[in-house]
Coordinates of C-alpha atoms in Angstrom, one line a residue:
M588 CA 146.5 78.4 101.3
T589 CA 148.6 80.8 103.3
R590 CA 146.7 84.3 104.1
V591 CA 148.0 87.4 103.5
P592 CA 148.5 89.9 106.4
P593 CA 147.3 93.0 106.0
S594 CA 149.7 95.8 105.3
P595 CA 151.1 98.6 107.3
R596 CA 149.3 101.5 105.6
K597 CA 145.9 99.6 105.9
R598 CA 146.1 98.6 109.8
K599 CA 147.4 102.6 110.6
P600 CA 143.9 104.0 110.9
I601 CA 142.0 100.9 112.5
H602 CA 145.8 101.6 115.3
I603 CA 144.4 105.1 115.6
L604 CA 140.8 104.9 116.1
S605 CA 141.4 102.5 119.2
S606 CA 143.6 104.5 121.0
F607 CA 140.9 107.7 120.8
L608 CA 138.7 105.4 121.8
F609 CA 140.2 104.4 124.4
L610 CA 141.5 107.7 125.6
F611 CA 137.4 108.9 125.2
I612 CA 136.3 106.3 127.2
T613 CA 139.0 107.2 130.2
A614 CA 138.1 110.5 130.0
V615 CA 134.4 110.0 130.2
E616 CA 135.0 107.5 133.5
F617 CA 137.2 110.5 135.0
S618 CA 134.6 113.2 134.1
C619 CA 131.5 110.4 136.0
A620 CA 133.9 109.8 139.0
S621 CA 134.5 113.4 139.6
S622 CA 131.3 114.7 139.1
Q623 CA 130.2 111.5 141.3
H624 CA 132.4 112.5 143.9
F625 CA 131.4 116.2 143.5
L626 CA 127.4 115.7 144.1
T627 CA 128.3 113.3 146.8
S628 CA 130.6 116.1 148.1
E629 CA 127.5 118.3 148.4
Q630 CA 125.0 115.9 149.4
T631 CA 126.9 115.2 152.5
T632 CA 126.9 119.4 153.6
L633 CA 123.2 119.2 153.2
L634 CA 123.1 116.1 155.5
N635 CA 125.6 117.9 158.1
L636 CA 123.2 121.2 157.6
K637 CA 120.1 119.4 158.4
Q638 CA 121.8 117.8 161.5
Q639 CA 122.7 121.5 162.5
W640 CA 119.4 122.6 161.8
G641 CA 117.8 120.0 164.3
N642 CA 117.3 117.8 162.1
P643 CA 113.0 119.2 161.2
P644 CA 110.2 117.2 160.0
S645 CA 109.9 119.5 156.8
L646 CA 113.4 118.1 155.7
R647 CA 112.3 114.6 155.9
N648 CA 113.2 113.6 152.1
W649 CA 117.2 115.1 153.1
N650 CA 118.3 112.0 152.7
A651 CA 121.2 109.6 151.2
S652 CA 119.0 107.5 149.3
S653 CA 117.8 110.2 146.6
P654 CA 119.8 112.5 144.5
P655 CA 119.7 116.6 146.6
C656 CA 118.3 118.0 143.4
N657 CA 115.1 116.5 144.6
W658 CA 115.1 117.7 148.3
T659 CA 112.5 119.9 149.6
G660 CA 113.7 123.2 149.0
V661 CA 116.7 123.0 147.2
H662 CA 117.5 124.0 143.7
C663 CA 120.3 123.5 141.3
N664 CA 121.4 124.9 138.2
D665 CA 122.1 123.2 135.1
N666 CA 125.4 120.8 136.3
G667 CA 123.2 119.3 139.1
S668 CA 125.0 121.5 141.7
V669 CA 123.1 122.9 144.4
E670 CA 122.6 127.0 143.5
W671 CA 119.9 128.1 145.8
F672 CA 117.9 127.1 149.4
E673 CA 114.0 128.1 149.8
L674 CA 113.8 127.1 153.1
M675 CA 111.1 129.5 154.9
S676 CA 109.0 128.4 157.5
K677 CA 110.7 125.1 157.7
G678 CA 111.6 125.0 161.6
L679 CA 114.8 125.3 161.3
T680 CA 116.9 125.9 164.7
G681 CA 120.2 126.4 165.7
H682 CA 123.7 128.1 164.1
I683 CA 124.7 129.1 160.0
P684 CA 128.2 127.1 160.6
P685 CA 130.9 127.6 158.6
F686 CA 130.2 124.9 155.7
I687 CA 127.8 126.1 154.0
C688 CA 130.1 127.7 151.5
D689 CA 131.5 123.8 151.1
L690 CA 128.5 124.6 148.5
P691 CA 131.0 127.0 145.8
N692 CA 127.6 127.4 143.3
L693 CA 125.4 128.8 146.1
R694 CA 123.6 131.9 145.0
N695 CA 120.5 132.4 146.8
L696 CA 120.0 131.9 150.5
F697 CA 116.5 132.2 151.8
L698 CA 116.2 131.5 155.1
S699 CA 113.2 133.5 156.9
D700 CA 110.5 132.6 159.5
N701 CA 113.1 130.2 161.5
F702 CA 114.0 130.0 164.7
L703 CA 117.8 130.5 163.7
T704 CA 119.9 132.8 166.1
G705 CA 123.7 133.9 166.6
E706 CA 125.2 137.1 165.3
F707 CA 125.1 138.0 161.5
P708 CA 126.5 134.9 159.7
T709 CA 129.9 136.7 158.7
V710 CA 130.5 132.9 156.8
F711 CA 128.6 134.3 154.3
Y712 CA 131.6 136.0 153.4
N713 CA 133.6 132.9 152.1
C714 CA 130.7 131.9 149.8
S715 CA 131.6 133.9 146.7
K716 CA 128.8 133.6 144.8
L717 CA 126.5 134.9 147.2
V718 CA 124.3 137.3 146.1
E719 CA 120.6 137.1 147.9
I720 CA 120.6 137.0 151.6
D721 CA 117.0 136.6 153.5
I722 CA 117.2 135.8 157.2
A723 CA 114.1 137.9 158.2
H724 CA 112.3 136.8 161.3
N725 CA 114.9 134.7 163.1
G726 CA 116.8 135.4 166.0
F727 CA 119.8 137.1 165.2
F728 CA 121.6 139.5 167.4
G729 CA 124.1 141.8 167.8
R730 CA 125.8 144.7 166.0
F731 CA 125.7 144.5 162.5
P732 CA 129.5 143.7 160.6
D733 CA 131.2 147.1 160.2
D734 CA 132.5 145.2 157.1
I735 CA 129.8 143.8 155.4
D736 CA 130.6 145.6 152.1
R737 CA 133.3 142.1 151.9
L738 CA 129.5 140.9 150.2
S739 CA 130.6 142.5 147.2
G740 CA 128.4 140.7 144.6
L741 CA 125.3 141.3 146.7
M742 CA 122.2 142.2 145.4
W743 CA 119.2 141.3 148.2
I744 CA 119.9 141.2 152.2
D745 CA 117.0 141.3 154.3
V746 CA 117.5 140.8 157.6
G747 CA 114.3 142.3 159.1
G748 CA 112.3 141.1 162.1
N749 CA 115.6 140.4 164.2
N750 CA 117.3 141.6 167.0
F751 CA 120.2 143.8 165.1
T752 CA 121.7 146.5 167.3
G753 CA 123.9 149.5 167.2
D754 CA 124.1 151.9 164.6
I755 CA 123.9 150.6 160.7
P756 CA 127.8 150.6 159.0
P757 CA 128.3 153.1 156.4
A758 CA 130.1 150.2 154.4
I759 CA 126.9 149.2 153.3
G760 CA 126.7 152.3 150.8
N761 CA 129.6 150.0 149.4
L762 CA 127.3 147.2 148.1
S763 CA 127.7 148.9 144.6
A764 CA 125.2 145.9 143.0
L765 CA 122.4 145.7 145.5
M766 CA 119.1 146.3 145.0
Y767 CA 116.9 145.3 148.1
L768 CA 118.0 146.6 151.9
S769 CA 115.7 145.5 154.4
L770 CA 116.9 146.3 158.3
D771 CA 113.3 146.8 159.2
N772 CA 111.8 146.0 162.8
N773 CA 115.2 146.0 164.5
L774 CA 117.0 147.8 167.4
F775 CA 118.9 150.1 165.2
T776 CA 119.9 153.4 166.6
G777 CA 122.1 156.2 165.6
S778 CA 121.4 157.4 162.3
I779 CA 120.9 156.5 158.7
P780 CA 124.1 156.9 157.0
S781 CA 123.8 158.9 154.0
E782 CA 126.2 156.5 152.2
I783 CA 123.3 154.7 151.2
G784 CA 122.7 157.4 149.1
N785 CA 125.8 156.0 146.9
L786 CA 123.5 152.8 145.8
S787 CA 122.9 154.1 143.1
N788 CA 120.8 150.5 142.2
L789 CA 118.9 150.3 144.8
E790 CA 114.8 149.7 144.0
T791 CA 113.3 149.2 147.7
L792 CA 114.5 150.5 151.0
Y793 CA 112.6 149.8 154.4
L794 CA 114.2 150.6 157.8
S795 CA 110.7 151.4 159.8
S796 CA 110.4 150.0 162.8
N797 CA 114.3 150.4 164.7
N798 CA 115.0 153.8 167.1
L799 CA 116.5 155.5 164.0
E800 CA 117.4 159.2 164.8
G801 CA 118.6 162.6 162.7
E802 CA 117.6 163.9 159.7
I803 CA 117.1 161.8 156.3
P804 CA 119.9 162.0 154.5
S805 CA 118.7 163.9 151.4
G806 CA 120.7 161.4 148.9
L807 CA 117.8 158.8 149.4
L808 CA 115.4 160.8 147.4
L809 CA 118.0 161.1 144.5
L810 CA 118.4 157.5 144.2
K811 CA 117.0 157.5 140.4
K812 CA 115.9 153.8 140.6
L813 CA 113.9 153.6 144.2
D814 CA 110.3 152.5 144.0
S815 CA 109.7 152.2 147.7
L816 CA 111.1 154.1 150.8
T817 CA 110.1 153.2 154.2
L818 CA 111.3 155.0 157.5
Y819 CA 107.8 154.7 159.7
K820 CA 108.2 154.4 163.5
N821 CA 111.4 155.7 164.2
N822 CA 113.0 158.8 165.4
L823 CA 113.4 161.1 162.7
S824 CA 113.4 164.5 162.8
G825 CA 114.0 167.8 160.8
R826 CA 112.2 168.2 157.3
I827 CA 111.4 166.2 154.6
P828 CA 114.1 166.2 151.6
S829 CA 112.7 168.8 148.9
V830 CA 114.5 167.8 146.3
I831 CA 112.9 164.7 144.5
Q832 CA 114.4 163.0 141.7
S833 CA 113.0 159.5 142.3
L834 CA 110.9 159.5 140.0
D835 CA 110.2 155.6 140.3
L836 CA 108.6 155.8 143.7
I837 CA 105.1 153.7 144.4
E838 CA 105.1 153.6 148.6
I839 CA 106.7 156.6 150.6
D840 CA 106.2 155.6 154.0
L841 CA 106.9 158.6 156.7
S842 CA 104.7 158.2 159.5
M843 CA 105.3 157.7 163.4
N844 CA 108.7 159.9 163.7
K845 CA 108.9 163.6 164.5
L846 CA 109.3 165.3 161.6
N847 CA 108.6 168.7 161.0
G848 CA 108.1 171.6 158.4
S849 CA 106.3 171.5 155.0
I850 CA 105.1 168.6 153.1
P851 CA 107.7 169.2 149.7
K852 CA 105.7 169.9 145.9
D853 CA 107.8 167.9 144.9
F854 CA 105.6 164.9 145.7
G855 CA 103.4 166.1 143.0
K856 CA 106.4 165.1 140.4
L857 CA 105.8 161.3 141.3
Q858 CA 103.4 160.0 138.3
Q859 CA 103.7 156.4 139.9
L860 CA 103.2 157.0 143.3
E861 CA 100.0 154.6 145.3
V862 CA 100.4 155.1 149.1
L863 CA 102.0 158.3 150.7
N864 CA 102.3 157.8 154.1
L865 CA 102.9 160.7 156.4
F866 CA 100.8 161.1 159.1
S867 CA 101.6 160.9 163.3
N868 CA 104.4 163.6 162.9
H869 CA 104.7 167.5 163.2
L870 CA 104.5 168.4 159.7
S871 CA 102.7 172.2 159.0
G872 CA 101.5 174.3 156.1
N873 CA 99.1 173.2 153.1
I874 CA 99.0 170.1 151.2
P875 CA 100.2 170.6 147.8
T876 CA 97.9 171.5 145.3
S877 CA 100.3 169.2 143.7
I878 CA 99.5 166.3 145.0
S879 CA 96.3 165.9 143.5
Q880 CA 97.8 165.7 139.8
I881 CA 99.2 162.3 140.8
P882 CA 97.3 160.0 138.6
T883 CA 98.0 156.7 140.8
L884 CA 97.5 158.0 144.3
K885 CA 95.4 155.3 146.2
N886 CA 96.1 155.7 149.8
F887 CA 97.0 159.3 151.0
R888 CA 97.1 159.5 154.8
V889 CA 98.5 162.5 156.6
F890 CA 96.6 162.7 159.8
K891 CA 98.1 163.4 163.4
N892 CA 100.0 166.7 162.1
N893 CA 99.7 170.4 162.4
L894 CA 98.6 170.8 158.7
D895 CA 96.4 174.1 157.7
G896 CA 94.6 175.4 154.8
E897 CA 92.3 174.0 152.5
L898 CA 92.2 171.0 151.0
P899 CA 93.6 170.7 147.3
Q900 CA 89.9 170.5 145.9
E901 CA 91.1 167.4 142.7
I902 CA 91.8 165.4 145.0
G903 CA 90.5 162.1 143.7
F904 CA 89.5 163.6 140.3
H905 CA 92.8 162.1 138.6
S906 CA 93.5 158.7 140.8
K907 CA 91.5 156.2 142.0
L908 CA 91.6 157.0 145.5
E909 CA 90.8 154.2 147.8
T910 CA 92.3 155.8 151.8
F911 CA 91.8 159.5 152.3
E912 CA 92.7 160.2 156.3
V913 CA 93.1 163.9 157.3
F914 CA 91.9 163.9 160.7
E915 CA 93.2 165.6 163.7
N916 CA 95.1 168.4 161.3
K917 CA 93.7 172.1 161.4
L918 CA 92.2 172.2 158.2
T919 CA 90.1 174.8 156.4
G920 CA 87.5 174.8 153.8
K921 CA 85.5 172.5 152.1
L922 CA 85.7 168.6 151.5
P923 CA 86.7 167.8 147.8
E924 CA 83.9 167.0 145.7
N925 CA 85.4 164.6 143.5
L926 CA 86.8 162.4 146.1
C927 CA 85.5 159.3 145.0
G928 CA 85.5 160.4 141.4
G929 CA 87.7 157.0 140.5
G930 CA 84.6 155.0 142.1
T931 CA 87.0 153.0 144.3
L932 CA 86.9 155.2 147.8
L933 CA 87.2 152.4 150.7
V934 CA 87.5 155.5 153.3
V935 CA 86.8 159.1 154.0
A936 CA 88.6 159.8 157.8
A937 CA 88.5 163.9 158.0
F938 CA 87.5 164.3 161.8
S939 CA 88.5 167.0 164.1
N940 CA 89.2 169.8 161.6
N941 CA 87.7 173.1 161.0
L942 CA 86.4 171.6 158.0
T943 CA 82.8 173.7 156.5
G944 CA 79.9 173.8 154.3
E945 CA 78.1 171.0 152.2
I946 CA 79.3 167.0 152.9
P947 CA 79.7 166.3 149.5
R948 CA 77.1 164.9 146.8
S949 CA 79.1 162.2 145.4
L950 CA 79.6 160.6 148.5
Q951 CA 76.0 160.2 148.6
S952 CA 76.9 157.8 145.1
C953 CA 79.8 156.3 146.7
H954 CA 78.9 152.6 146.7
S955 CA 82.4 151.8 147.5
L956 CA 82.6 153.8 150.3
D957 CA 82.9 151.9 153.3
T958 CA 83.8 154.1 156.1
I959 CA 83.2 158.0 156.3
L960 CA 84.6 159.6 159.7
L961 CA 83.1 163.6 159.6
H962 CA 82.5 164.5 163.5
D963 CA 83.7 167.4 165.4
N964 CA 83.8 169.4 162.0
S965 CA 81.2 172.6 161.1
F966 CA 79.7 170.7 157.8
T967 CA 75.7 171.1 156.8
V968 CA 74.2 169.0 154.9
S969 CA 71.3 170.4 152.3
W970 CA 70.8 167.6 149.7
N971 CA 67.7 165.3 149.7
L972 CA 69.0 162.0 150.2
S973 CA 67.6 159.2 149.3
R974 CA 69.7 156.5 151.4
L975 CA 72.1 156.9 153.8
E976 CA 74.6 154.2 155.6
I977 CA 77.0 155.5 158.0
S978 CA 76.8 152.3 160.8
D979 CA 80.2 151.2 162.6
N980 CA 81.5 154.4 162.8
K981 CA 81.6 156.9 165.3
F982 CA 79.3 159.4 165.4
S983 CA 77.8 161.1 168.2
G984 CA 75.4 163.4 169.8
Q985 CA 71.7 163.7 169.0
I986 CA 69.9 162.7 165.8
P987 CA 70.0 166.3 164.4
D988 CA 66.2 167.5 163.5
S989 CA 67.3 168.1 159.9
I990 CA 67.0 164.8 158.5
S991 CA 63.7 165.6 158.7
S992 CA 64.2 167.6 155.0
W993 CA 65.3 164.4 153.6
T994 CA 61.7 163.9 152.0
E995 CA 63.3 161.5 149.8
L996 CA 65.0 159.2 152.8
S997 CA 64.2 155.8 152.5
V998 CA 67.1 153.8 153.7
F999 CA 68.7 155.3 157.3
K1000 CA 71.2 152.8 158.5
A1001 CA 73.1 154.2 161.6
S1002 CA 74.0 151.3 163.3
N1003 CA 77.0 150.7 166.0
N1004 CA 78.0 154.5 166.6
L1005 CA 77.6 156.9 169.8
L1006 CA 74.4 158.6 168.6
S1007 CA 72.2 159.7 171.7
G1008 CA 69.6 161.5 173.8
E1009 CA 66.0 160.5 171.9
I1010 CA 64.6 159.6 168.8
P1011 CA 63.3 163.1 167.7
T1012 CA 59.7 163.1 166.9
S1013 CA 60.4 165.3 163.8
F1014 CA 62.0 161.9 162.5
T1015 CA 58.5 160.7 162.4
S1016 CA 57.8 162.7 158.9
L1017 CA 60.0 160.6 157.2
S1018 CA 57.0 159.0 155.1
Q1019 CA 59.2 157.3 152.5
L1020 CA 61.0 155.2 155.2
S1021 CA 61.2 151.6 154.7
V1022 CA 64.9 150.6 156.6
L1023 CA 66.1 152.2 159.7
H1024 CA 68.6 150.7 161.7
L1025 CA 69.3 152.8 164.8
D1026 CA 70.8 149.7 166.8
R1027 CA 74.0 149.6 169.2
N1028 CA 73.6 153.2 170.3
S1029 CA 73.2 155.1 173.5
L1030 CA 69.6 156.0 172.6
S1031 CA 67.0 156.3 175.8
G1032 CA 63.4 158.0 176.2
E1033 CA 60.1 156.0 174.7
L1034 CA 59.3 155.4 171.3
P1035 CA 57.2 158.1 170.1
S1036 CA 53.5 157.1 169.2
E1037 CA 54.1 158.9 166.1
I1038 CA 56.2 156.6 164.3
K1039 CA 52.8 155.3 162.5
S1040 CA 53.7 157.7 160.0
W1041 CA 56.3 155.6 158.8
S1042 CA 53.9 153.8 156.9
S1043 CA 56.5 153.3 154.3
L1044 CA 58.8 150.9 157.3
T1045 CA 59.4 147.0 156.2
T1046 CA 62.4 147.1 158.8
L1047 CA 62.5 148.5 162.5
H1048 CA 66.3 147.7 164.3
L1049 CA 66.9 149.4 167.5
A1050 CA 68.2 146.8 169.5
R1051 CA 71.1 147.4 172.3
N1052 CA 69.9 151.4 173.3
K1053 CA 68.8 152.5 176.5
L1054 CA 65.1 152.9 174.9
S1055 CA 62.0 152.7 178.2
G1056 CA 58.5 153.1 178.7
P1057 CA 55.6 151.0 176.6
I1058 CA 55.9 150.1 173.3
P1059 CA 53.4 152.3 171.8
Q1060 CA 50.4 150.7 170.2
A1061 CA 51.1 152.5 167.6
I1062 CA 53.5 150.5 166.0
S1063 CA 50.7 148.1 164.7
Y1064 CA 50.0 151.0 162.4
L1065 CA 53.2 150.1 160.1
K1066 CA 51.3 147.1 157.9
G1067 CA 54.6 146.7 156.1
L1068 CA 56.6 145.9 158.9
L1069 CA 58.0 142.7 158.6
D1070 CA 61.2 142.5 160.8
L1071 CA 61.2 144.1 164.5
D1072 CA 63.8 144.3 166.8
L1073 CA 63.7 145.8 170.4
S1074 CA 66.1 143.6 172.0
E1075 CA 68.0 144.8 174.9
N1076 CA 66.2 147.5 175.8
Q1077 CA 64.1 149.2 179.0
F1078 CA 61.1 149.1 177.7
S1079 CA 58.0 147.7 179.9
G1080 CA 54.3 147.2 180.4
E1081 CA 52.2 144.8 178.1
I1082 CA 52.7 143.7 174.6
P1083 CA 50.2 145.7 173.0
P1084 CA 47.4 143.1 171.5
Q1085 CA 46.8 145.2 168.5
M1086 CA 50.0 144.1 167.3
S1087 CA 49.0 141.0 166.2
R1088 CA 47.6 142.9 163.1
L1089 CA 51.2 143.1 162.1
R1090 CA 52.5 139.9 159.8
L1091 CA 55.9 139.7 161.4
S1092 CA 58.6 137.5 159.6
T1093 CA 61.3 138.4 162.5
L1094 CA 60.1 139.5 165.9
N1095 CA 62.2 140.4 169.2
L1096 CA 61.9 141.6 172.2
S1097 CA 64.3 139.5 174.3
S1098 CA 66.3 141.2 177.6
N1099 CA 63.8 143.6 178.2
K1100 CA 60.9 144.8 181.3
L1101 CA 57.9 143.5 179.9
T1102 CA 54.8 141.5 181.8
G1103 CA 51.6 140.1 180.9
R1104 CA 50.9 137.7 178.7
I1105 CA 52.3 137.3 175.0
P1106 CA 49.7 138.3 171.7
F1107 CA 47.2 135.2 170.8
A1108 CA 49.6 135.8 167.4
F1109 CA 52.6 135.2 168.4
D1110 CA 51.9 132.0 171.0
N1111 CA 53.5 129.9 168.3
L1112 CA 56.9 128.3 168.0
A1113 CA 57.4 131.1 165.1
Y1114 CA 58.1 133.2 167.7
E1115 CA 59.7 130.7 170.3
N1116 CA 62.7 133.2 170.7
S1117 CA 61.6 136.6 170.3
F1118 CA 60.4 136.8 174.3
L1119 CA 63.6 135.7 175.9
N1120 CA 64.7 137.6 179.2
N1121 CA 60.9 138.7 179.9
P1122 CA 60.8 137.1 183.1
D1123 CA 57.4 138.5 183.9
L1124 CA 55.7 137.9 180.2
C1125 CA 53.7 134.8 180.3
A1126 CA 51.6 132.6 177.9
S1127 CA 48.7 130.4 177.4
A1128 CA 48.1 127.3 178.8
S1129 CA 48.4 125.4 175.6
S1130 CA 51.2 127.7 174.9
P1131 CA 54.2 125.5 172.9
I1132 CA 56.8 128.5 173.8
S1133 CA 58.7 126.5 176.9
N1134 CA 60.4 129.7 177.8
L1135 CA 57.1 131.4 178.9
H1136 CA 55.5 130.3 181.6
N1137 CA 51.7 129.9 182.2
C1138 CA 49.7 132.3 183.0
Y1139 CA 47.0 130.3 184.4
T1140 CA 50.6 130.0 188.0
K1141 CA 52.1 131.5 189.9
S1142 CA 55.3 133.4 187.6
P1143 CA 58.6 132.1 187.8
H1144 CA 59.8 135.2 189.6
S1145 CA 57.2 134.4 192.2
Q1146 CA 57.7 130.9 192.5
K1147 CA 61.2 132.1 193.3
S1148 CA 59.9 134.4 196.4
S1149 CA 57.8 131.4 197.8
P1150 CA 60.5 129.4 199.9
K1151 CA 61.5 133.3 201.6
I1152 CA 57.6 133.3 202.6
I1153 CA 57.5 129.7 203.2
A1154 CA 61.0 130.2 206.0
M1155 CA 59.4 133.2 207.2
I1156 CA 56.1 131.7 208.4
V1157 CA 58.1 128.3 210.1
V1158 CA 59.9 130.9 212.2
L1159 CA 56.8 133.0 213.3
S1160 CA 55.3 129.3 213.8
A1161 CA 58.2 128.0 215.4
F1162 CA 58.7 131.2 217.7
I1163 CA 54.8 131.2 218.8
I1164 CA 55.3 127.8 219.8
L1165 CA 58.4 128.7 222.0
V1166 CA 56.5 131.4 223.6
A1167 CA 53.3 129.5 224.9
I1168 CA 56.4 126.9 225.7
L1169 CA 57.8 129.1 228.3
C1170 CA 54.6 131.1 229.2
T1171 CA 53.1 127.1 230.0
M1172 CA 56.5 126.6 231.9
I1173 CA 56.2 130.0 233.5
V1174 CA 52.4 129.4 235.2
Y1175 CA 53.1 125.8 235.8
R1176 CA 56.0 127.0 238.1
L1177 CA 53.8 129.8 239.9
Y1178 CA 50.9 127.0 240.5
L1179 CA 53.9 124.2 241.6
Q1180 CA 55.1 127.2 244.4
K1181 CA 51.3 128.6 245.9
K1182 CA 50.6 124.7 246.3
H1183 CA 53.6 124.2 248.4
K1184 CA 53.3 127.4 250.4
H1185 CA 50.0 125.8 251.4
I1186 CA 51.0 122.5 252.1
V1187 CA 53.4 124.4 254.7
D1188 CA 51.0 126.9 256.0
L1189 CA 48.3 123.2 256.3
T1190 CA 51.1 120.9 258.5
A1191 CA 52.2 124.4 260.8
W1192 CA 48.3 124.9 261.2
K1193 CA 48.0 121.5 262.3
L1194 CA 50.9 121.3 264.9
V1195 CA 49.1 124.2 266.5
E1196 CA 45.9 122.0 266.9
K1197 CA 47.9 119.6 268.9

């Protein structure tokens, strides 16, 4: 049987399909080959970078056995091509080489906090897609390039914490896409280029800690998208621009410069402002009342200026204020009543002004308050407190007698200040006082016997002062006393035996000049460390306290002097013996001389007799 071959028309579709499949497979193979070559090329570039940067241990997994997209700090796009580095704090050393731009899709480069050196890497000009550069906190140096605008697509640049010098180039104002500019903590000199005011997309500008001088360009505060402006620690002078249109500002720090003139009223228009730092300048005039209307203000710091007039009385009322520092000015009037209106106030520092009036009652109930510095003013306190905590400040002078009028005072903590003088007798009239902390001051004199009036006292801390004299017997009347610390003073004499009546859970009398036997009630291990560094204290023969000597034996102090006495006795005895020997020798010698003379005379007499 003869097989009939298929007609040409029937073979045609098969032929076309075969041709299509051949072309598709060929294209796929070519594409895969190109992709493989592409990836191999980027992998080679990365391995060369690793070698250039000192083969740091942090890049241990940068090796040929795995694809680059899995390597530490390497991020790829959807096509598997390297798009950005995240190599902060990886111990990189050396320079940035030109072949870094062999990565054709590199967009973001984060290399901060390493040990890279050299001048600004102009090799970046060849990275056509680069939009973010962060080489902060390395060892770069030299002048910033005048043609920096060749990085025309740049949106972010941070070179802070290096050693760049010279002027900031005006060309930086041509980077129209720039949103973030940080040149802080370098050695830049000259003035701030007014061209920066052309950066209409700029949101963050950090130029602090340089040697910049001249005035602040008015255009900076006209940038409508600007939210952070820090120019602190330079040599800027002149006035702060009075017209402010950067209404998105959250932070303004112009501190530690040489700015003069007044604080602009336009600051009050910044309804998102949280931080306003203008301290350590030469500003004068009043603090604008408009600032008290800012609803977001948290930190207000204008200390060390020449500001005068009264403080805005509504400050703290409309915002959750945390820091209020206005010290070392010429301010007058009262402290604002509502400083702690938001309940978040941590620090009030208004010392060294001409403030008067009462300390605001709101500070009495401000539980968030950690530090209050109000000395060197003319404040009065007429409200009756039940609790006052002013520890860890710089209050100086004597404890005022007026405190005795606070009849409801139950807790008074003033540790670690500069208080001096004696504890006033009038202070002992506070019968409600339960906790008293006056340790770490410079109080002197004797502890008044009138302390027996502190009938409610449970805690008494007077350590590390200069108190002297005997411990008053009246302390035994404080029947509720549980915690007593009189250490590191100059108390002397015996410990009153009446103190045995107290049921103390904590007792510290260390480092004083106490003498005699400790009361029997304290002669147990619970008080083993209560009497350290009192060399003339002693305990009973059966005492378990090993650091006190037995009262029925010589004290360690006496024992220390025994060798001296023995030595003196030995020396004196030796001297007496020596004198006796000398006397004996002299007498014996005289005897021999007399005997010899007698013999001679006798011989002569005998000769005559012949």
